[in-house]
Amino acid sequence: ENAENMYFFSDLALTLNEPEERVAPTDSRLRPDQRLMESGRWDEANVEKQRLEEKQRAVRRRREAEAVEALEEGKDYEGYIPLWFERKVDPMTGELICVYKGGYWEAKDKQDWSICPDIF
């Protein structure tokens, strides 16, 4: 019903980005630029999106500099390590996959997001 006004998305597709309480502060549904866009505040959303992208670039530049410094000092540099997933080789296909390593649901139950980075 009313699909032509909803870009012909299904009900499921329309609700996938609905806010949810008690999620990690890194949940993409909390992106401030996306929330502004969904409110129809396009100019503010674009400014916010640019701010977020520059913040991401700054983090990437910092990590790259840390990696160079570690290399120059002969030290290992781990770089970014995902919180909830780890990369493994699928024994059946030989492809690199991401496997849940635990911790998210426990953090959600406790509402302890202290290990989450400030990405927004």
Tab-separated table of N, CA and C in Angstrom:
chain	number	residue	atom	x	y	z
A	1	GLU	N	0.837	-1.185	0.000
A	1	GLU	CA	0.000	0.000	0.000
A	1	GLU	C	0.884	1.251	0.000
A	2	ASN	N	0.587	2.202	-0.847
A	2	ASN	CA	1.304	3.472	-0.926
A	2	ASN	C	2.763	3.298	-1.355
A	3	ALA	N	3.071	2.180	-2.019
A	3	ALA	CA	4.450	1.857	-2.383
A	3	ALA	C	5.081	2.913	-3.281
A	4	GLU	N	4.293	3.512	-4.151
A	4	GLU	CA	4.862	4.507	-5.063
A	4	GLU	C	5.436	5.707	-4.321
A	5	ASN	N	4.945	5.983	-3.126
A	5	ASN	CA	5.466	7.088	-2.310
A	5	ASN	C	6.598	6.641	-1.387
A	6	MET	N	6.873	5.366	-1.371
A	6	MET	CA	7.930	4.813	-0.506
A	6	MET	C	9.033	4.179	-1.359
A	7	TYR	N	9.216	4.699	-2.560
A	7	TYR	CA	10.261	4.238	-3.473
A	7	TYR	C	10.151	2.745	-3.779
A	8	PHE	N	8.947	2.192	-3.639
A	8	PHE	CA	8.662	0.781	-3.898
A	8	PHE	C	9.455	-0.158	-2.994
A	9	PHE	N	9.860	0.348	-1.814
A	9	PHE	CA	10.524	-0.502	-0.832
A	9	PHE	C	9.484	-1.346	-0.120
A	10	SER	N	9.898	-2.528	0.319
A	10	SER	CA	9.016	-3.375	1.123
A	10	SER	C	8.906	-2.788	2.528
A	11	ASP	N	7.945	-3.282	3.297
A	11	ASP	CA	7.822	-2.835	4.689
A	11	ASP	C	9.103	-3.122	5.461
A	12	LEU	N	9.707	-4.286	5.215
A	12	LEU	CA	10.953	-4.629	5.889
A	12	LEU	C	12.041	-3.607	5.554
A	13	ALA	N	12.218	-3.320	4.272
A	13	ALA	CA	13.260	-2.378	3.858
A	13	ALA	C	13.037	-0.999	4.475
A	14	LEU	N	11.789	-0.597	4.600
A	14	LEU	CA	11.486	0.721	5.165
A	14	LEU	C	11.801	0.810	6.648
A	15	THR	N	11.820	-0.312	7.333
A	15	THR	CA	12.034	-0.277	8.784
A	15	THR	C	13.452	-0.665	9.202
A	16	LEU	N	14.301	-1.041	8.272
A	16	LEU	CA	15.652	-1.497	8.627
A	16	LEU	C	16.477	-0.428	9.339
A	17	ASN	N	16.234	0.826	9.069
A	17	ASN	CA	17.028	1.894	9.669
A	17	ASN	C	16.311	2.577	10.833
A	18	GLU	N	15.238	1.989	11.312
A	18	GLU	CA	14.522	2.566	12.446
A	18	GLU	C	15.412	2.553	13.685
A	19	PRO	N	15.420	3.641	14.441
A	19	PRO	CA	16.228	3.666	15.670
A	19	PRO	C	15.793	2.572	16.646
A	20	GLU	N	16.746	2.090	17.409
A	20	GLU	CA	16.497	1.072	18.424
A	20	GLU	C	17.206	1.514	19.696
A	21	GLU	N	16.580	1.317	20.810
A	21	GLU	CA	17.186	1.711	22.080
A	21	GLU	C	18.224	0.691	22.524
A	22	ARG	N	19.183	1.163	23.318
A	22	ARG	CA	20.152	0.314	23.989
A	22	ARG	C	21.164	-0.341	23.054
A	23	VAL	N	21.415	0.248	21.883
A	23	VAL	CA	22.413	-0.307	20.965
A	23	VAL	C	23.755	0.381	21.185
A	24	ALA	N	24.789	-0.210	20.637
A	24	ALA	CA	26.135	0.361	20.768
A	24	ALA	C	26.169	1.765	20.169
A	25	PRO	N	26.978	2.641	20.733
A	25	PRO	CA	27.074	3.998	20.197
A	25	PRO	C	27.697	4.035	18.803
A	26	THR	N	28.211	2.913	18.335
A	26	THR	CA	28.774	2.816	16.991
A	26	THR	C	27.759	2.292	15.978
A	27	ASP	N	26.547	2.007	16.412
A	27	ASP	CA	25.510	1.495	15.513
A	27	ASP	C	25.225	2.524	14.426
A	28	SER	N	25.222	2.086	13.187
A	28	SER	CA	25.065	3.033	12.074
A	28	SER	C	23.725	3.748	12.088
A	29	ARG	N	22.747	3.187	12.783
A	29	ARG	CA	21.452	3.874	12.875
A	29	ARG	C	21.536	5.143	13.703
A	30	LEU	N	22.631	5.323	14.409
A	30	LEU	CA	22.820	6.526	15.226
A	30	LEU	C	23.602	7.613	14.500
A	31	ARG	N	23.960	7.374	13.249
A	31	ARG	CA	24.712	8.389	12.490
A	31	ARG	C	23.934	9.696	12.470
A	32	PRO	N	24.515	10.768	12.991
A	32	PRO	CA	23.774	12.027	13.052
A	32	PRO	C	23.412	12.589	11.675
A	33	ASP	N	24.265	12.367	10.682
A	33	ASP	CA	23.941	12.867	9.347
A	33	ASP	C	22.738	12.134	8.760
A	34	GLN	N	22.653	10.850	9.030
A	34	GLN	CA	21.522	10.073	8.521
A	34	GLN	C	20.220	10.486	9.204
A	35	ARG	N	20.290	10.710	10.497
A	35	ARG	CA	19.088	11.137	11.215
A	35	ARG	C	18.610	12.489	10.677
A	36	LEU	N	19.543	13.413	10.419
A	36	LEU	CA	19.182	14.718	9.863
A	36	LEU	C	18.565	14.570	8.479
A	37	MET	N	19.150	13.706	7.660
A	37	MET	CA	18.629	13.494	6.310
A	37	MET	C	17.204	12.944	6.368
A	38	GLU	N	16.996	11.982	7.262
A	38	GLU	CA	15.669	11.385	7.369
A	38	GLU	C	14.637	12.372	7.893
A	39	SER	N	15.099	13.415	8.543
A	39	SER	CA	14.202	14.474	9.013
A	39	SER	C	13.995	15.544	7.945
A	40	GLY	N	14.633	15.365	6.800
A	40	GLY	CA	14.487	16.321	5.719
A	40	GLY	C	15.362	17.548	5.857
A	41	ARG	N	16.337	17.507	6.751
A	41	ARG	CA	17.224	18.647	6.982
A	41	ARG	C	18.502	18.437	6.164
A	42	TRP	N	18.366	18.535	4.838
A	42	TRP	CA	19.410	18.165	3.896
A	42	TRP	C	20.696	18.973	4.051
A	43	ASP	N	20.589	20.263	4.194
A	43	ASP	CA	21.793	21.091	4.302
A	43	ASP	C	22.591	20.736	5.550
A	44	GLU	N	21.893	20.602	6.669
A	44	GLU	CA	22.572	20.219	7.909
A	44	GLU	C	23.161	18.819	7.793
A	45	ALA	N	22.438	17.919	7.135
A	45	ALA	CA	22.914	16.541	6.955
A	45	ALA	C	24.205	16.522	6.146
A	46	ASN	N	24.272	17.338	5.098
A	46	ASN	CA	25.486	17.382	4.279
A	46	ASN	C	26.676	17.930	5.050
A	47	VAL	N	26.444	18.959	5.860
A	47	VAL	CA	27.523	19.506	6.687
A	47	VAL	C	27.997	18.454	7.684
A	48	GLU	N	27.055	17.758	8.302
A	48	GLU	CA	27.399	16.719	9.281
A	48	GLU	C	28.135	15.561	8.619
A	49	LYS	N	27.699	15.178	7.441
A	49	LYS	CA	28.359	14.091	6.713
A	49	LYS	C	29.810	14.466	6.413
A	50	GLN	N	30.041	15.688	6.011
A	50	GLN	CA	31.405	16.130	5.730
A	50	GLN	C	32.255	16.114	7.005
A	51	ARG	N	31.650	16.518	8.126
A	51	ARG	CA	32.382	16.495	9.405
A	51	ARG	C	32.776	15.070	9.767
A	52	LEU	N	31.821	14.139	9.618
A	52	LEU	CA	32.106	12.735	9.946
A	52	LEU	C	33.185	12.157	9.038
A	53	GLU	N	33.112	12.479	7.757
A	53	GLU	CA	34.110	11.961	6.821
A	53	GLU	C	35.498	12.497	7.140
A	54	GLU	N	35.579	13.757	7.514
A	54	GLU	CA	36.883	14.323	7.872
A	54	GLU	C	37.399	13.689	9.164
A	55	LYS	N	36.509	13.421	10.086
A	55	LYS	CA	36.904	12.740	11.330
A	55	LYS	C	37.470	11.355	11.006
A	56	GLN	N	36.831	10.637	10.098
A	56	GLN	CA	37.324	9.318	9.686
A	56	GLN	C	38.681	9.425	9.001
A	57	ARG	N	38.837	10.424	8.137
A	57	ARG	CA	40.122	10.614	7.458
A	57	ARG	C	41.236	10.905	8.460
A	58	ALA	N	40.932	11.710	9.471
A	58	ALA	CA	41.936	12.046	10.487
A	58	ALA	C	42.369	10.794	11.250
A	59	VAL	N	41.413	9.930	11.574
A	59	VAL	CA	41.745	8.682	12.277
A	59	VAL	C	42.614	7.805	11.383
A	60	ARG	N	42.254	7.710	10.096
A	60	ARG	CA	43.048	6.909	9.160
A	60	ARG	C	44.473	7.462	9.051
A	61	ARG	N	44.597	8.784	8.939
A	61	ARG	CA	45.930	9.388	8.851
A	61	ARG	C	46.745	9.104	10.116
A	62	ARG	N	46.096	9.189	11.276
A	62	ARG	CA	46.798	8.905	12.535
A	62	ARG	C	47.282	7.459	12.568
A	63	ARG	N	46.419	6.522	12.151
A	63	ARG	CA	46.820	5.113	12.144
A	63	ARG	C	47.964	4.866	11.165
A	64	GLU	N	47.898	5.514	10.005
A	64	GLU	CA	48.978	5.363	9.022
A	64	GLU	C	50.292	5.894	9.586
A	65	ALA	N	50.248	7.025	10.270
A	65	ALA	CA	51.451	7.601	10.875
A	65	ALA	C	51.989	6.680	11.972
A	66	GLU	N	51.098	6.115	12.778
A	66	GLU	CA	51.523	5.176	13.822
A	66	GLU	C	52.180	3.945	13.212
A	67	ALA	N	51.642	3.469	12.089
A	67	ALA	CA	52.213	2.298	11.421
A	67	ALA	C	53.605	2.603	10.894
A	68	VAL	N	53.787	3.778	10.296
A	68	VAL	CA	55.101	4.178	9.786
A	68	VAL	C	56.095	4.293	10.935
A	69	GLU	N	55.654	4.925	12.022
A	69	GLU	CA	56.531	5.087	13.190
A	69	GLU	C	56.943	3.733	13.754
A	70	ALA	N	55.996	2.810	13.858
A	70	ALA	CA	56.305	1.471	14.372
A	70	ALA	C	57.296	0.761	13.447
A	71	LEU	N	57.085	0.887	12.144
A	71	LEU	CA	57.984	0.262	11.174
A	71	LEU	C	59.393	0.826	11.303
A	72	GLU	N	59.492	2.154	11.448
A	72	GLU	CA	60.807	2.792	11.585
A	72	GLU	C	61.518	2.355	12.855
A	73	GLU	N	60.728	2.052	13.901
A	73	GLU	CA	61.311	1.614	15.167
A	73	GLU	C	61.455	0.098	15.243
A	74	GLY	N	61.074	-0.591	14.180
A	74	GLY	CA	61.182	-2.051	14.153
A	74	GLY	C	60.170	-2.761	15.026
A	75	LYS	N	59.064	-2.088	15.305
A	75	LYS	CA	58.022	-2.677	16.150
A	75	LYS	C	56.859	-3.166	15.293
A	76	ASP	N	56.100	-4.097	15.839
A	76	ASP	CA	54.874	-4.546	15.175
A	76	ASP	C	53.780	-3.513	15.394
A	77	TYR	N	52.894	-3.408	14.410
A	77	TYR	CA	51.748	-2.513	14.540
A	77	TYR	C	50.503	-3.286	14.143
A	78	GLU	N	49.578	-3.435	15.087
A	78	GLU	CA	48.373	-4.208	14.813
A	78	GLU	C	47.356	-3.443	13.997
A	79	GLY	N	47.292	-2.142	14.160
A	79	GLY	CA	46.284	-1.369	13.450
A	79	GLY	C	44.910	-1.559	14.061
A	80	TYR	N	43.904	-1.331	13.246
A	80	TYR	CA	42.529	-1.419	13.718
A	80	TYR	C	42.137	-2.873	13.933
A	81	ILE	N	41.503	-3.143	15.063
A	81	ILE	CA	40.992	-4.483	15.360
A	81	ILE	C	39.498	-4.349	15.635
A	82	PRO	N	38.653	-4.977	14.811
A	82	PRO	CA	37.205	-4.900	15.034
A	82	PRO	C	36.830	-5.444	16.417
A	83	LEU	N	35.810	-4.857	17.016
A	83	LEU	CA	35.404	-5.262	18.355
A	83	LEU	C	34.662	-6.590	18.388
A	84	TRP	N	33.752	-6.794	17.449
A	84	TRP	CA	32.827	-7.917	17.559
A	84	TRP	C	33.089	-9.052	16.569
A	85	PHE	N	33.966	-8.828	15.610
A	85	PHE	CA	34.218	-9.818	14.567
A	85	PHE	C	35.711	-10.016	14.365
A	86	GLU	N	36.065	-11.187	13.827
A	86	GLU	CA	37.452	-11.431	13.436
A	86	GLU	C	37.461	-12.097	12.069
A	87	ARG	N	38.510	-11.841	11.331
A	87	ARG	CA	38.636	-12.429	9.999
A	87	ARG	C	39.254	-13.808	10.114
A	88	LYS	N	38.647	-14.749	9.395
A	88	LYS	CA	39.143	-16.121	9.362
A	88	LYS	C	38.969	-16.646	7.948
A	89	VAL	N	39.686	-17.700	7.667
A	89	VAL	CA	39.534	-18.364	6.382
A	89	VAL	C	38.445	-19.417	6.530
A	90	ASP	N	37.468	-19.372	5.640
A	90	ASP	CA	36.400	-20.365	5.643
A	90	ASP	C	36.997	-21.698	5.213
A	91	PRO	N	36.879	-22.733	6.071
A	91	PRO	CA	37.504	-24.011	5.740
A	91	PRO	C	36.895	-24.687	4.504
A	92	MET	N	35.662	-24.348	4.180
A	92	MET	CA	35.010	-24.964	3.029
A	92	MET	C	35.370	-24.272	1.719
A	93	THR	N	35.406	-22.927	1.743
A	93	THR	CA	35.617	-22.182	0.493
A	93	THR	C	37.026	-21.620	0.357
A	94	GLY	N	37.732	-21.515	1.475
A	94	GLY	CA	39.056	-20.910	1.439
A	94	GLY	C	39.013	-19.396	1.378
A	95	GLU	N	37.801	-18.815	1.420
A	95	GLU	CA	37.659	-17.364	1.358
A	95	GLU	C	37.789	-16.752	2.744
A	96	LEU	N	38.212	-15.496	2.762
A	96	LEU	CA	38.314	-14.751	4.011
A	96	LEU	C	36.921	-14.285	4.410
A	97	ILE	N	36.503	-14.606	5.627
A	97	ILE	CA	35.178	-14.230	6.112
A	97	ILE	C	35.307	-13.551	7.471
A	98	CYS	N	34.251	-12.857	7.876
A	98	CYS	CA	34.193	-12.245	9.205
A	98	CYS	C	33.301	-13.111	10.083
A	99	VAL	N	33.816	-13.481	11.241
A	99	VAL	CA	33.104	-14.362	12.165
A	99	VAL	C	32.899	-13.616	13.478
A	100	TYR	N	31.681	-13.683	13.990
A	100	TYR	CA	31.379	-13.047	15.271
A	100	TYR	C	32.235	-13.687	16.352
A	101	LYS	N	32.938	-12.847	17.129
A	101	LYS	CA	33.816	-13.383	18.172
A	101	LYS	C	33.258	-13.207	19.584
A	102	GLY	N	32.061	-12.640	19.677
A	102	GLY	CA	31.429	-12.519	20.982
A	102	GLY	C	31.603	-11.144	21.594
A	103	GLY	N	30.827	-10.903	22.639
A	103	GLY	CA	30.962	-9.684	23.417
A	103	GLY	C	29.865	-8.657	23.232
A	104	TYR	N	29.280	-8.604	22.034
A	104	TYR	CA	28.279	-7.564	21.791
A	104	TYR	C	27.058	-7.733	22.687
A	105	TRP	N	26.483	-8.923	22.693
A	105	TRP	CA	25.240	-9.130	23.440
A	105	TRP	C	25.457	-8.973	24.936
A	106	GLU	N	26.646	-9.352	25.406
A	106	GLU	CA	26.966	-9.166	26.822
A	106	GLU	C	27.071	-7.673	27.151
A	107	ALA	N	27.722	-6.922	26.269
A	107	ALA	CA	27.831	-5.476	26.469
A	107	ALA	C	26.453	-4.824	26.408
A	108	LYS	N	25.620	-5.305	25.508
A	108	LYS	CA	24.271	-4.751	25.394
A	108	LYS	C	23.464	-5.038	26.653
A	109	ASP	N	23.566	-6.263	27.164
A	109	ASP	CA	22.846	-6.606	28.407
A	109	ASP	C	23.280	-5.711	29.558
A	110	LYS	N	24.572	-5.466	29.668
A	110	LYS	CA	25.120	-4.638	30.755
A	110	LYS	C	25.042	-3.151	30.443
A	111	GLN	N	24.776	-2.812	29.173
A	111	GLN	CA	24.848	-1.430	28.704
A	111	GLN	C	26.204	-0.819	29.019
A	112	ASP	N	27.240	-1.621	28.807
A	112	ASP	CA	28.620	-1.176	29.004
A	112	ASP	C	29.280	-1.075	27.649
A	113	TRP	N	29.311	0.127	27.108
A	113	TRP	CA	29.886	0.374	25.791
A	113	TRP	C	31.254	1.046	25.901
A	114	SER	N	31.917	0.876	27.025
A	114	SER	CA	33.168	1.604	27.269
A	114	SER	C	34.276	1.240	26.279
A	115	ILE	N	34.201	0.097	25.626
A	115	ILE	CA	35.261	-0.259	24.675
A	115	ILE	C	34.999	0.285	23.274
A	116	CYS	N	33.842	0.895	23.069
A	116	CYS	CA	33.488	1.413	21.747
A	116	CYS	C	34.203	2.747	21.477
A	117	PRO	N	34.755	2.886	20.286
A	117	PRO	CA	35.375	4.166	19.946
A	117	PRO	C	34.321	5.230	19.660
A	118	ASP	N	34.725	6.474	19.741
A	118	ASP	CA	33.836	7.598	19.425
A	118	ASP	C	33.933	7.855	17.924
A	119	ILE	N	33.013	7.295	17.154
A	119	ILE	CA	33.101	7.425	15.694
A	119	ILE	C	32.186	8.509	15.137
A	120	PHE	N	31.271	9.013	15.929
A	120	PHE	CA	30.373	10.041	15.427
A	120	PHE	C	30.689	11.387	16.060
